[in-house]
Each structure stands twice: as C-alpha cells, then as structure tokens.
PDB file of C-alpha atoms in Angstrom:
ATOM      1  CA  ASP A   1     -11.579   5.607  29.107  1.00 61.00           C
ATOM      2  CA  GLY A   2      -8.799   7.242  31.066  1.00 69.00           C
ATOM      3  CA  GLY A   3      -6.922  10.080  29.525  1.00 91.00           C
ATOM      4  CA  ILE A   4      -6.107  13.757  29.314  1.00 95.00           C
ATOM      5  CA  THR A   5      -8.608  16.174  27.852  1.00 95.00           C
ATOM      6  CA  GLN A   6      -7.587  19.576  26.568  1.00 96.00           C
ATOM      7  CA  SER A   7     -10.073  22.205  25.518  1.00 95.00           C
ATOM      8  CA  PRO A   8     -10.704  24.020  23.358  1.00 95.00           C
ATOM      9  CA  LYS A   9      -8.918  22.504  20.372  1.00 94.00           C
ATOM     10  CA  TYR A  10      -8.614  25.930  18.730  1.00 94.00           C
ATOM     11  CA  LEU A  11      -8.533  29.281  20.484  1.00 94.00           C
ATOM     12  CA  PHE A  12      -8.170  32.829  19.262  1.00 92.00           C
ATOM     13  CA  ARG A  13      -6.873  35.657  21.380  1.00 88.00           C
ATOM     14  CA  LYS A  14      -7.356  39.363  20.843  1.00 88.00           C
ATOM     15  CA  GLU A  15      -4.574  41.732  21.767  1.00 84.00           C
ATOM     16  CA  GLY A  16      -4.552  42.568  25.459  1.00 86.00           C
ATOM     17  CA  GLN A  17      -6.769  39.644  26.326  1.00 91.00           C
ATOM     18  CA  ASN A  18      -6.092  36.848  28.789  1.00 94.00           C
ATOM     19  CA  VAL A  19      -7.183  33.382  27.729  1.00 95.00           C
ATOM     20  CA  THR A  20      -7.320  30.132  29.694  1.00 96.00           C
ATOM     21  CA  LEU A  21      -6.589  26.681  28.317  1.00 97.00           C
ATOM     22  CA  SER A  22      -8.191  23.772  30.103  1.00 97.00           C
ATOM     23  CA  CYS A  23      -6.509  20.489  30.976  1.00 98.00           C
ATOM     24  CA  GLU A  24      -8.286  17.685  32.828  1.00 97.00           C
ATOM     25  CA  GLN A  25      -7.027  14.159  33.528  1.00 97.00           C
ATOM     26  CA  ASN A  26      -8.733  11.129  35.016  1.00 95.00           C
ATOM     27  CA  LEU A  27      -5.606   9.005  35.236  1.00 93.00           C
ATOM     28  CA  ASN A  28      -5.106   9.770  38.919  1.00 92.00           C
ATOM     29  CA  HIS A  29      -1.677  11.170  38.085  1.00 92.00           C
ATOM     30  CA  ASP A  30       0.065  13.399  40.573  1.00 90.00           C
ATOM     31  CA  ALA A  31       2.258  15.401  38.209  1.00 91.00           C
ATOM     32  CA  MET A  32       1.020  17.617  35.393  1.00 94.00           C
ATOM     33  CA  TYR A  33       2.887  19.702  32.821  1.00 94.00           C
ATOM     34  CA  TRP A  34       2.330  22.382  30.216  1.00 96.00           C
ATOM     35  CA  TYR A  35       4.511  22.449  27.099  1.00 95.00           C
ATOM     36  CA  ARG A  36       4.525  24.752  24.117  1.00 95.00           C
ATOM     37  CA  GLN A  37       5.420  23.657  20.586  1.00 92.00           C
ATOM     38  CA  ASP A  38       6.503  26.105  17.894  1.00 91.00           C
ATOM     39  CA  PRO A  39       7.220  25.097  14.286  1.00 83.00           C
ATOM     40  CA  GLY A  40      10.688  23.610  13.919  1.00 78.00           C
ATOM     41  CA  GLN A  41      11.264  23.607  17.645  1.00 82.00           C
ATOM     42  CA  GLY A  42      11.008  21.012  20.324  1.00 85.00           C
ATOM     43  CA  LEU A  43       8.524  21.100  23.139  1.00 90.00           C
ATOM     44  CA  ARG A  44       9.416  23.705  25.735  1.00 93.00           C
ATOM     45  CA  LEU A  45       8.255  23.466  29.331  1.00 93.00           C
ATOM     46  CA  ILE A  46       6.106  26.327  30.614  1.00 96.00           C
ATOM     47  CA  TYR A  47       4.965  25.196  34.071  1.00 96.00           C
ATOM     48  CA  TYR A  48       4.674  21.942  35.974  1.00 93.00           C
ATOM     49  CA  SER A  49       3.059  20.709  39.136  1.00 93.00           C
ATOM     50  CA  GLN A  50       4.109  17.684  41.166  1.00 89.00           C
ATOM     51  CA  ILE A  51       1.230  17.800  43.634  1.00 90.00           C
ATOM     52  CA  VAL A  52      -1.954  19.719  44.315  1.00 94.00           C
ATOM     53  CA  ASN A  53      -1.521  23.354  45.394  1.00 95.00           C
ATOM     54  CA  ASP A  54       2.092  23.401  44.240  1.00 93.00           C
ATOM     55  CA  PHE A  55       3.632  24.323  40.895  1.00 94.00           C
ATOM     56  CA  GLN A  56       6.986  25.351  39.480  1.00 93.00           C
ATOM     57  CA  LYS A  57       8.121  27.542  36.602  1.00 94.00           C
ATOM     58  CA  GLY A  58       9.548  25.795  33.606  1.00 91.00           C
ATOM     59  CA  ASP A  59      11.928  27.218  31.039  1.00 89.00           C
ATOM     60  CA  ILE A  60       9.553  29.761  29.467  1.00 94.00           C
ATOM     61  CA  ALA A  61       7.084  30.753  32.205  1.00 96.00           C
ATOM     62  CA  GLU A  62       7.000  34.495  31.494  1.00 96.00           C
ATOM     63  CA  GLY A  63       3.562  35.664  30.403  1.00 96.00           C
ATOM     64  CA  TYR A  64       1.831  32.538  31.692  1.00 97.00           C
ATOM     65  CA  SER A  65       0.127  31.547  34.927  1.00 97.00           C
ATOM     66  CA  VAL A  66      -1.281  28.285  36.279  1.00 98.00           C
ATOM     67  CA  SER A  67      -3.223  26.899  39.230  1.00 97.00           C
ATOM     68  CA  ARG A  68      -3.519  23.406  40.685  1.00 97.00           C
ATOM     69  CA  GLU A  69      -6.491  23.424  43.021  1.00 97.00           C
ATOM     70  CA  LYS A  70      -7.537  19.897  42.131  1.00 96.00           C
ATOM     71  CA  LYS A  71      -5.503  16.827  41.253  1.00 96.00           C
ATOM     72  CA  GLU A  72      -7.434  16.392  38.021  1.00 97.00           C
ATOM     73  CA  SER A  73      -7.115  19.926  36.693  1.00 98.00           C
ATOM     74  CA  PHE A  74      -4.200  22.142  35.649  1.00 98.00           C
ATOM     75  CA  PRO A  75      -5.443  25.183  33.684  1.00 98.00           C
ATOM     76  CA  LEU A  76      -3.001  27.476  31.898  1.00 98.00           C
ATOM     77  CA  THR A  77      -3.689  31.188  31.484  1.00 97.00           C
ATOM     78  CA  VAL A  78      -1.935  33.009  28.665  1.00 96.00           C
ATOM     79  CA  THR A  79      -1.789  36.606  29.799  1.00 94.00           C
ATOM     80  CA  SER A  80      -1.494  39.788  27.773  1.00 90.00           C
ATOM     81  CA  ALA A  81       2.146  39.911  28.893  1.00 89.00           C
ATOM     82  CA  GLN A  82       2.921  36.974  26.598  1.00 90.00           C
ATOM     83  CA  LYS A  83       3.872  38.825  23.415  1.00 88.00           C
ATOM     84  CA  ASN A  84       4.159  35.810  21.137  1.00 91.00           C
ATOM     85  CA  PRO A  85       1.389  33.448  22.215  1.00 93.00           C
ATOM     86  CA  THR A  86       0.700  31.766  18.873  1.00 94.00           C
ATOM     87  CA  ALA A  87       1.695  28.128  19.357  1.00 95.00           C
ATOM     88  CA  PHE A  88       0.440  24.605  19.930  1.00 94.00           C
ATOM     89  CA  TYR A  89      -0.001  23.983  23.656  1.00 96.00           C
ATOM     90  CA  LEU A  90       0.283  20.516  25.111  1.00 95.00           C
ATOM     91  CA  CYS A  91      -0.711  19.343  28.564  1.00 96.00           C
ATOM     92  CA  ALA A  92       0.773  16.176  30.003  1.00 95.00           C
ATOM     93  CA  SER A  93       0.628  14.110  33.154  1.00 93.00           C
ATOM     94  CA  ARG A  94       2.727  11.424  34.801  1.00 89.00           C
ATOM     95  CA  SER A  95       2.250   9.004  37.618  1.00 78.00           C
ATOM     96  CA  GLN A  96       4.877   8.727  40.340  1.00 71.00           C
ATOM     97  CA  GLY A  97       7.367   6.043  39.560  1.00 67.00           C
ATOM     98  CA  SER A  98       6.528   5.850  35.855  1.00 60.00           C
ATOM     99  CA  ASN A  99      10.038   6.900  34.962  1.00 66.00           C
ATOM    100  CA  GLU A 100       9.185  10.001  33.001  1.00 66.00           C
ATOM    101  CA  LYS A 101       6.649   8.419  30.688  1.00 81.00           C
ATOM    102  CA  LEU A 102       4.419  11.413  30.050  1.00 88.00           C
ATOM    103  CA  PHE A 103       0.880  11.062  28.776  1.00 91.00           C
ATOM    104  CA  PHE A 104      -0.111  13.969  26.546  1.00 93.00           C
ATOM    105  CA  GLY A 105      -3.423  15.538  25.674  1.00 95.00           C
ATOM    106  CA  SER A 106      -4.367  16.288  22.073  1.00 94.00           C
ATOM    107  CA  GLY A 107      -3.328  19.925  22.342  1.00 94.00           C
ATOM    108  CA  THR A 108      -4.771  23.407  21.870  1.00 95.00           C
ATOM    109  CA  GLN A 109      -3.782  25.623  18.954  1.00 95.00           C
ATOM    110  CA  LEU A 110      -3.754  29.241  20.095  1.00 95.00           C
ATOM    111  CA  SER A 111      -3.700  32.006  17.514  1.00 93.00           C
ATOM    112  CA  VAL A 112      -3.707  35.785  17.800  1.00 87.00           C
ATOM    113  CA  LEU A 113      -6.362  37.771  15.944  1.00 82.00           C
TER     114      LEU A 113
ATOM    115  CA  ASP B   1      21.150  26.554  24.494  1.00 68.00           C
ATOM    116  CA  GLN B   2      19.799  23.452  22.797  1.00 77.00           C
ATOM    117  CA  GLN B   3      20.747  20.577  25.098  1.00 90.00           C
ATOM    118  CA  VAL B   4      18.998  17.969  22.971  1.00 94.00           C
ATOM    119  CA  LYS B   5      19.428  18.213  19.215  1.00 94.00           C
ATOM    120  CA  GLN B   6      17.901  16.372  16.316  1.00 96.00           C
ATOM    121  CA  ASN B   7      19.902  17.690  13.414  1.00 92.00           C
ATOM    122  CA  SER B   8      17.837  16.122  10.655  1.00 94.00           C
ATOM    123  CA  PRO B   9      14.543  18.001  10.251  1.00 94.00           C
ATOM    124  CA  SER B  10      13.210  15.301   7.957  1.00 96.00           C
ATOM    125  CA  LEU B  11      13.837  11.760   6.733  1.00 97.00           C
ATOM    126  CA  SER B  12      12.295   9.907   3.808  1.00 98.00           C
ATOM    127  CA  VAL B  13      12.371   6.103   3.662  1.00 98.00           C
ATOM    128  CA  GLN B  14      10.891   3.397   1.466  1.00 98.00           C
ATOM    129  CA  GLU B  15       8.416   0.999   3.035  1.00 97.00           C
ATOM    130  CA  GLY B  16      10.146  -2.125   4.357  1.00 97.00           C
ATOM    131  CA  ARG B  17      13.522  -0.444   4.741  1.00 98.00           C
ATOM    132  CA  ILE B  18      15.165   0.722   7.942  1.00 98.00           C
ATOM    133  CA  SER B  19      14.559   4.193   9.371  1.00 98.00           C
ATOM    134  CA  ILE B  20      17.299   5.633  11.574  1.00 98.00           C
ATOM    135  CA  LEU B  21      16.557   8.767  13.559  1.00 98.00           C
ATOM    136  CA  ASN B  22      19.387  10.438  15.418  1.00 98.00           C
ATOM    137  CA  CYS B  23      19.619  12.561  18.526  1.00 97.00           C
ATOM    138  CA  ASP B  24      22.596  14.242  20.212  1.00 97.00           C
ATOM    139  CA  TYR B  25      22.777  15.732  23.666  1.00 96.00           C
ATOM    140  CA  THR B  26      25.214  17.936  25.523  1.00 94.00           C
ATOM    141  CA  ASN B  27      24.226  17.625  29.170  1.00 90.00           C
ATOM    142  CA  SER B  28      26.202  14.841  30.862  1.00 89.00           C
ATOM    143  CA  MET B  29      23.627  14.843  33.678  1.00 88.00           C
ATOM    144  CA  PHE B  30      20.996  13.267  31.428  1.00 90.00           C
ATOM    145  CA  ASP B  31      20.387   9.706  32.582  1.00 88.00           C
ATOM    146  CA  TYR B  32      17.150   8.642  30.927  1.00 90.00           C
ATOM    147  CA  PHE B  33      16.052   9.054  27.323  1.00 94.00           C
ATOM    148  CA  LEU B  34      12.715   8.658  25.586  1.00 94.00           C
ATOM    149  CA  TRP B  35      11.333   8.735  22.082  1.00 96.00           C
ATOM    150  CA  TYR B  36       7.893  10.114  21.328  1.00 96.00           C
ATOM    151  CA  LYS B  37       5.873   9.934  18.132  1.00 96.00           C
ATOM    152  CA  LYS B  38       3.515  12.732  17.129  1.00 93.00           C
ATOM    153  CA  TYR B  39       0.875  13.000  14.422  1.00 92.00           C
ATOM    154  CA  PRO B  40      -0.316  16.458  13.262  1.00 86.00           C
ATOM    155  CA  ALA B  41      -2.739  18.203  15.638  1.00 82.00           C
ATOM    156  CA  GLU B  42      -2.335  15.450  18.213  1.00 87.00           C
ATOM    157  CA  GLY B  43      -0.320  15.049  21.373  1.00 90.00           C
ATOM    158  CA  PRO B  44       2.894  12.991  21.347  1.00 92.00           C
ATOM    159  CA  THR B  45       2.669   9.351  22.354  1.00 93.00           C
ATOM    160  CA  PHE B  46       5.412   7.461  24.144  1.00 92.00           C
ATOM    161  CA  LEU B  47       7.316   5.038  21.948  1.00 95.00           C
ATOM    162  CA  ILE B  48      10.368   3.632  23.700  1.00 95.00           C
ATOM    163  CA  SER B  49      12.895   4.614  26.352  1.00 94.00           C
ATOM    164  CA  ILE B  50      16.377   3.731  27.563  1.00 94.00           C
ATOM    165  CA  SER B  51      18.251   4.205  30.789  1.00 91.00           C
ATOM    166  CA  SER B  52      21.851   5.394  30.743  1.00 91.00           C
ATOM    167  CA  ILE B  53      22.962   2.105  32.296  1.00 92.00           C
ATOM    168  CA  LYS B  54      22.016   0.328  29.061  1.00 94.00           C
ATOM    169  CA  ASP B  55      23.188   0.737  25.491  1.00 95.00           C
ATOM    170  CA  LYS B  56      20.249  -0.874  23.737  1.00 97.00           C
ATOM    171  CA  ASN B  57      16.540  -1.371  24.253  1.00 97.00           C
ATOM    172  CA  GLU B  58      14.251  -3.180  21.865  1.00 97.00           C
ATOM    173  CA  ASP B  59      10.484  -3.261  21.508  1.00 96.00           C
ATOM    174  CA  GLY B  60       9.133  -4.986  18.433  1.00 97.00           C
ATOM    175  CA  ARG B  61      10.146  -3.048  15.346  1.00 98.00           C
ATOM    176  CA  PHE B  62      11.679  -0.258  17.433  1.00 98.00           C
ATOM    177  CA  THR B  63      15.192  -0.293  18.879  1.00 98.00           C
ATOM    178  CA  VAL B  64      16.944   2.550  20.652  1.00 98.00           C
ATOM    179  CA  PHE B  65      20.731   2.648  20.893  1.00 98.00           C
ATOM    180  CA  LEU B  66      22.634   4.817  23.351  1.00 97.00           C
ATOM    181  CA  ASN B  67      26.292   5.790  23.014  1.00 97.00           C
ATOM    182  CA  LYS B  68      27.113   7.646  26.213  1.00 95.00           C
ATOM    183  CA  SER B  69      30.688   8.496  25.289  1.00 95.00           C
ATOM    184  CA  ALA B  70      29.470  10.189  22.112  1.00 96.00           C
ATOM    185  CA  LYS B  71      26.354  11.595  23.812  1.00 96.00           C
ATOM    186  CA  HIS B  72      24.315  10.170  20.975  1.00 97.00           C
ATOM    187  CA  LEU B  73      21.212   8.051  20.700  1.00 97.00           C
ATOM    188  CA  SER B  74      19.377   6.664  17.724  1.00 98.00           C
ATOM    189  CA  LEU B  75      16.012   5.094  17.025  1.00 98.00           C
ATOM    190  CA  HIS B  76      15.853   2.270  14.482  1.00 98.00           C
ATOM    191  CA  ILE B  77      12.562   1.240  12.928  1.00 98.00           C
ATOM    192  CA  VAL B  78      12.670  -2.044  11.033  1.00 97.00           C
ATOM    193  CA  PRO B  79      10.796  -2.605   8.810  1.00 98.00           C
ATOM    194  CA  SER B  80       9.379   0.854   8.240  1.00 98.00           C
ATOM    195  CA  GLN B  81       5.678   1.130   7.478  1.00 97.00           C
ATOM    196  CA  PRO B  82       3.628   4.013   6.013  1.00 97.00           C
ATOM    197  CA  GLY B  83       1.820   4.309   9.363  1.00 96.00           C
ATOM    198  CA  ASP B  84       5.153   5.215  10.945  1.00 97.00           C
ATOM    199  CA  SER B  85       5.049   8.552   9.122  1.00 97.00           C
ATOM    200  CA  ALA B  86       5.009  11.149  11.894  1.00 97.00           C
ATOM    201  CA  VAL B  87       7.227  13.546  13.801  1.00 95.00           C
ATOM    202  CA  TYR B  88       9.617  11.834  16.196  1.00 97.00           C
ATOM    203  CA  PHE B  89      10.938  13.636  19.255  1.00 96.00           C
ATOM    204  CA  CYS B  90      13.743  12.483  21.478  1.00 96.00           C
ATOM    205  CA  ALA B  91      13.660  13.654  25.084  1.00 94.00           C
ATOM    206  CA  ALA B  92      16.002  13.454  28.042  1.00 93.00           C
ATOM    207  CA  ARG B  93      15.784  13.648  31.808  1.00 88.00           C
ATOM    208  CA  ALA B  94      18.530  14.988  34.040  1.00 82.00           C
ATOM    209  CA  VAL B  95      19.622  13.223  37.195  1.00 72.00           C
ATOM    210  CA  GLY B  96      18.326  14.791  40.345  1.00 64.00           C
ATOM    211  CA  GLY B  97      15.301  14.959  42.501  1.00 53.00           C
ATOM    212  CA  GLY B  98      13.368  17.664  44.137  1.00 50.00           C
ATOM    213  CA  THR B  99      11.706  20.236  41.972  1.00 49.00           C
ATOM    214  CA  SER B 100      13.573  19.227  38.827  1.00 53.00           C
ATOM    215  CA  TYR B 101      12.277  15.663  38.919  1.00 58.00           C
ATOM    216  CA  GLY B 102      10.156  14.726  35.972  1.00 64.00           C
ATOM    217  CA  LYS B 103      11.252  17.544  33.692  1.00 79.00           C
ATOM    218  CA  LEU B 104      12.032  16.449  30.167  1.00 88.00           C
ATOM    219  CA  THR B 105      14.110  18.321  27.610  1.00 90.00           C
ATOM    220  CA  PHE B 106      12.947  17.700  24.041  1.00 92.00           C
ATOM    221  CA  GLY B 107      14.734  17.852  20.723  1.00 94.00           C
ATOM    222  CA  GLN B 108      13.295  19.750  17.743  1.00 93.00           C
ATOM    223  CA  GLY B 109      11.800  16.683  16.151  1.00 94.00           C
ATOM    224  CA  THR B 110      12.385  14.794  12.882  1.00 96.00           C
ATOM    225  CA  ILE B 111       9.612  14.363  10.330  1.00 96.00           C
ATOM    226  CA  LEU B 112       9.668  10.777   9.075  1.00 98.00           C
ATOM    227  CA  THR B 113       7.925   9.956   5.819  1.00 98.00           C
ATOM    228  CA  VAL B 114       7.636   6.312   4.808  1.00 98.00           C
ATOM    229  CA  HIS B 115       6.710   5.873   1.141  1.00 96.00           C
ATOM    230  CA  PRO B 116       4.682   2.827   0.031  1.00 93.00           C
TER     231      PRO B 116
END
C-alpha cells in the first residue's frame, strides 16, 4: 500500500530539547510539505521541498529545520528556538502535475512537558 | 493576514438534508481551490477541487461552487450522512511558478456534524 507514514504519533518535548518528526512516503512524489495545525486555525506551512536536496521556508519556518537527502524522506526538527511547539504536525506530498492535490500523513501530536 | 477564511466554526445538519460550507478569500491571485475533509487525529483527505475558469464542479454528493467576483466558494453536500461529520478545510493556490508552486493556503476549518 502506497502512502505517507509519520512517526511517532505522539511526541513529548522537554524544554530546551530538539525533537525530530519523521515523514516517509512511498508514492514516488517529488514534492513534500510540513504543515502545523493549531486549534481553531487552519493548516500553516512550515517548510516544503520540491526536489531532493532542496527546500524552502514556508510561512512559519522560525524554530524549525528540515532536510531532504532522499526523495522518500522529509524529517522535521523542532528546535529549542521554537517557543510554542505544541501542535498537530502534518506531512504531505504531491506528484508533479497533480494540480495541488496533496496526500497527507496521519500526523504527529507534539506536546511540551 | 487570513487570506482564506471560513467564518463558520461549526455547522449542524440533519441526516438527509443539505450541508453548505462557505469559504471566502481575499487574494485575487488564487486560481485553484480545494476542499479537504479531516477526522480527529488523522490527516486531511482530498475531497473536491475547482479551477478559477469554472464556477461549478460536481462529484457525487459533493458540489463546489465558485463566485470569483465575490471571492467566495461553497461546498454543498446532498444528502448529508452521519459519516460526513468531520472538519472541512478549504484551501487555495496562488498563480505563479517557481518556488511558490504547490503552496496551499488553508482556511481555519468548519466542523460539520450530521445528526441521524
């Protein structure tokens, strides 16, 4: 079954700690995205990558970092500089020419201890 | 600056009736619109989309209407079913290529509850 796998489903972060959220896809999609969802708000774009070894900041990139060393993988690191990290994080991917139809993973809920 | 707005946080509808979810946008550069459906603790799934060159797109029980002059789109679900209960997000893409291609701007979402 093709799809997007996010892990872990739940993650807790201690103050001052960096944590990394995993996102893997076997859809052979070129583009991958990280969104953040807060209660009562829409999804906000953190980072995106159109091809391997290239990525761009989204609307709320501060306090986050990403890498795209492989087509299948787009991990997101929430650094200690992100002062309000508690949110639901969603990874998505899209094939070229699919006219913006994003496929989403099942998400990771990050909470601060 | 909220470029895509869903002003109704929630909507309650009786099973079998019509559900109408609304979405307004401010950016005249948006040329493609999508609706996503999301269940709790899951990722959104694509529902239906419409290009700015059309004013209506239909897929089974779901129809999206676009009024470009009013910068308004709506999703109609007829007939509504209890399984339709979820959060619905509208999203928009701006014209342009390069590094902005593929970015979607989402609304805040509307919680739809369909009562049996």
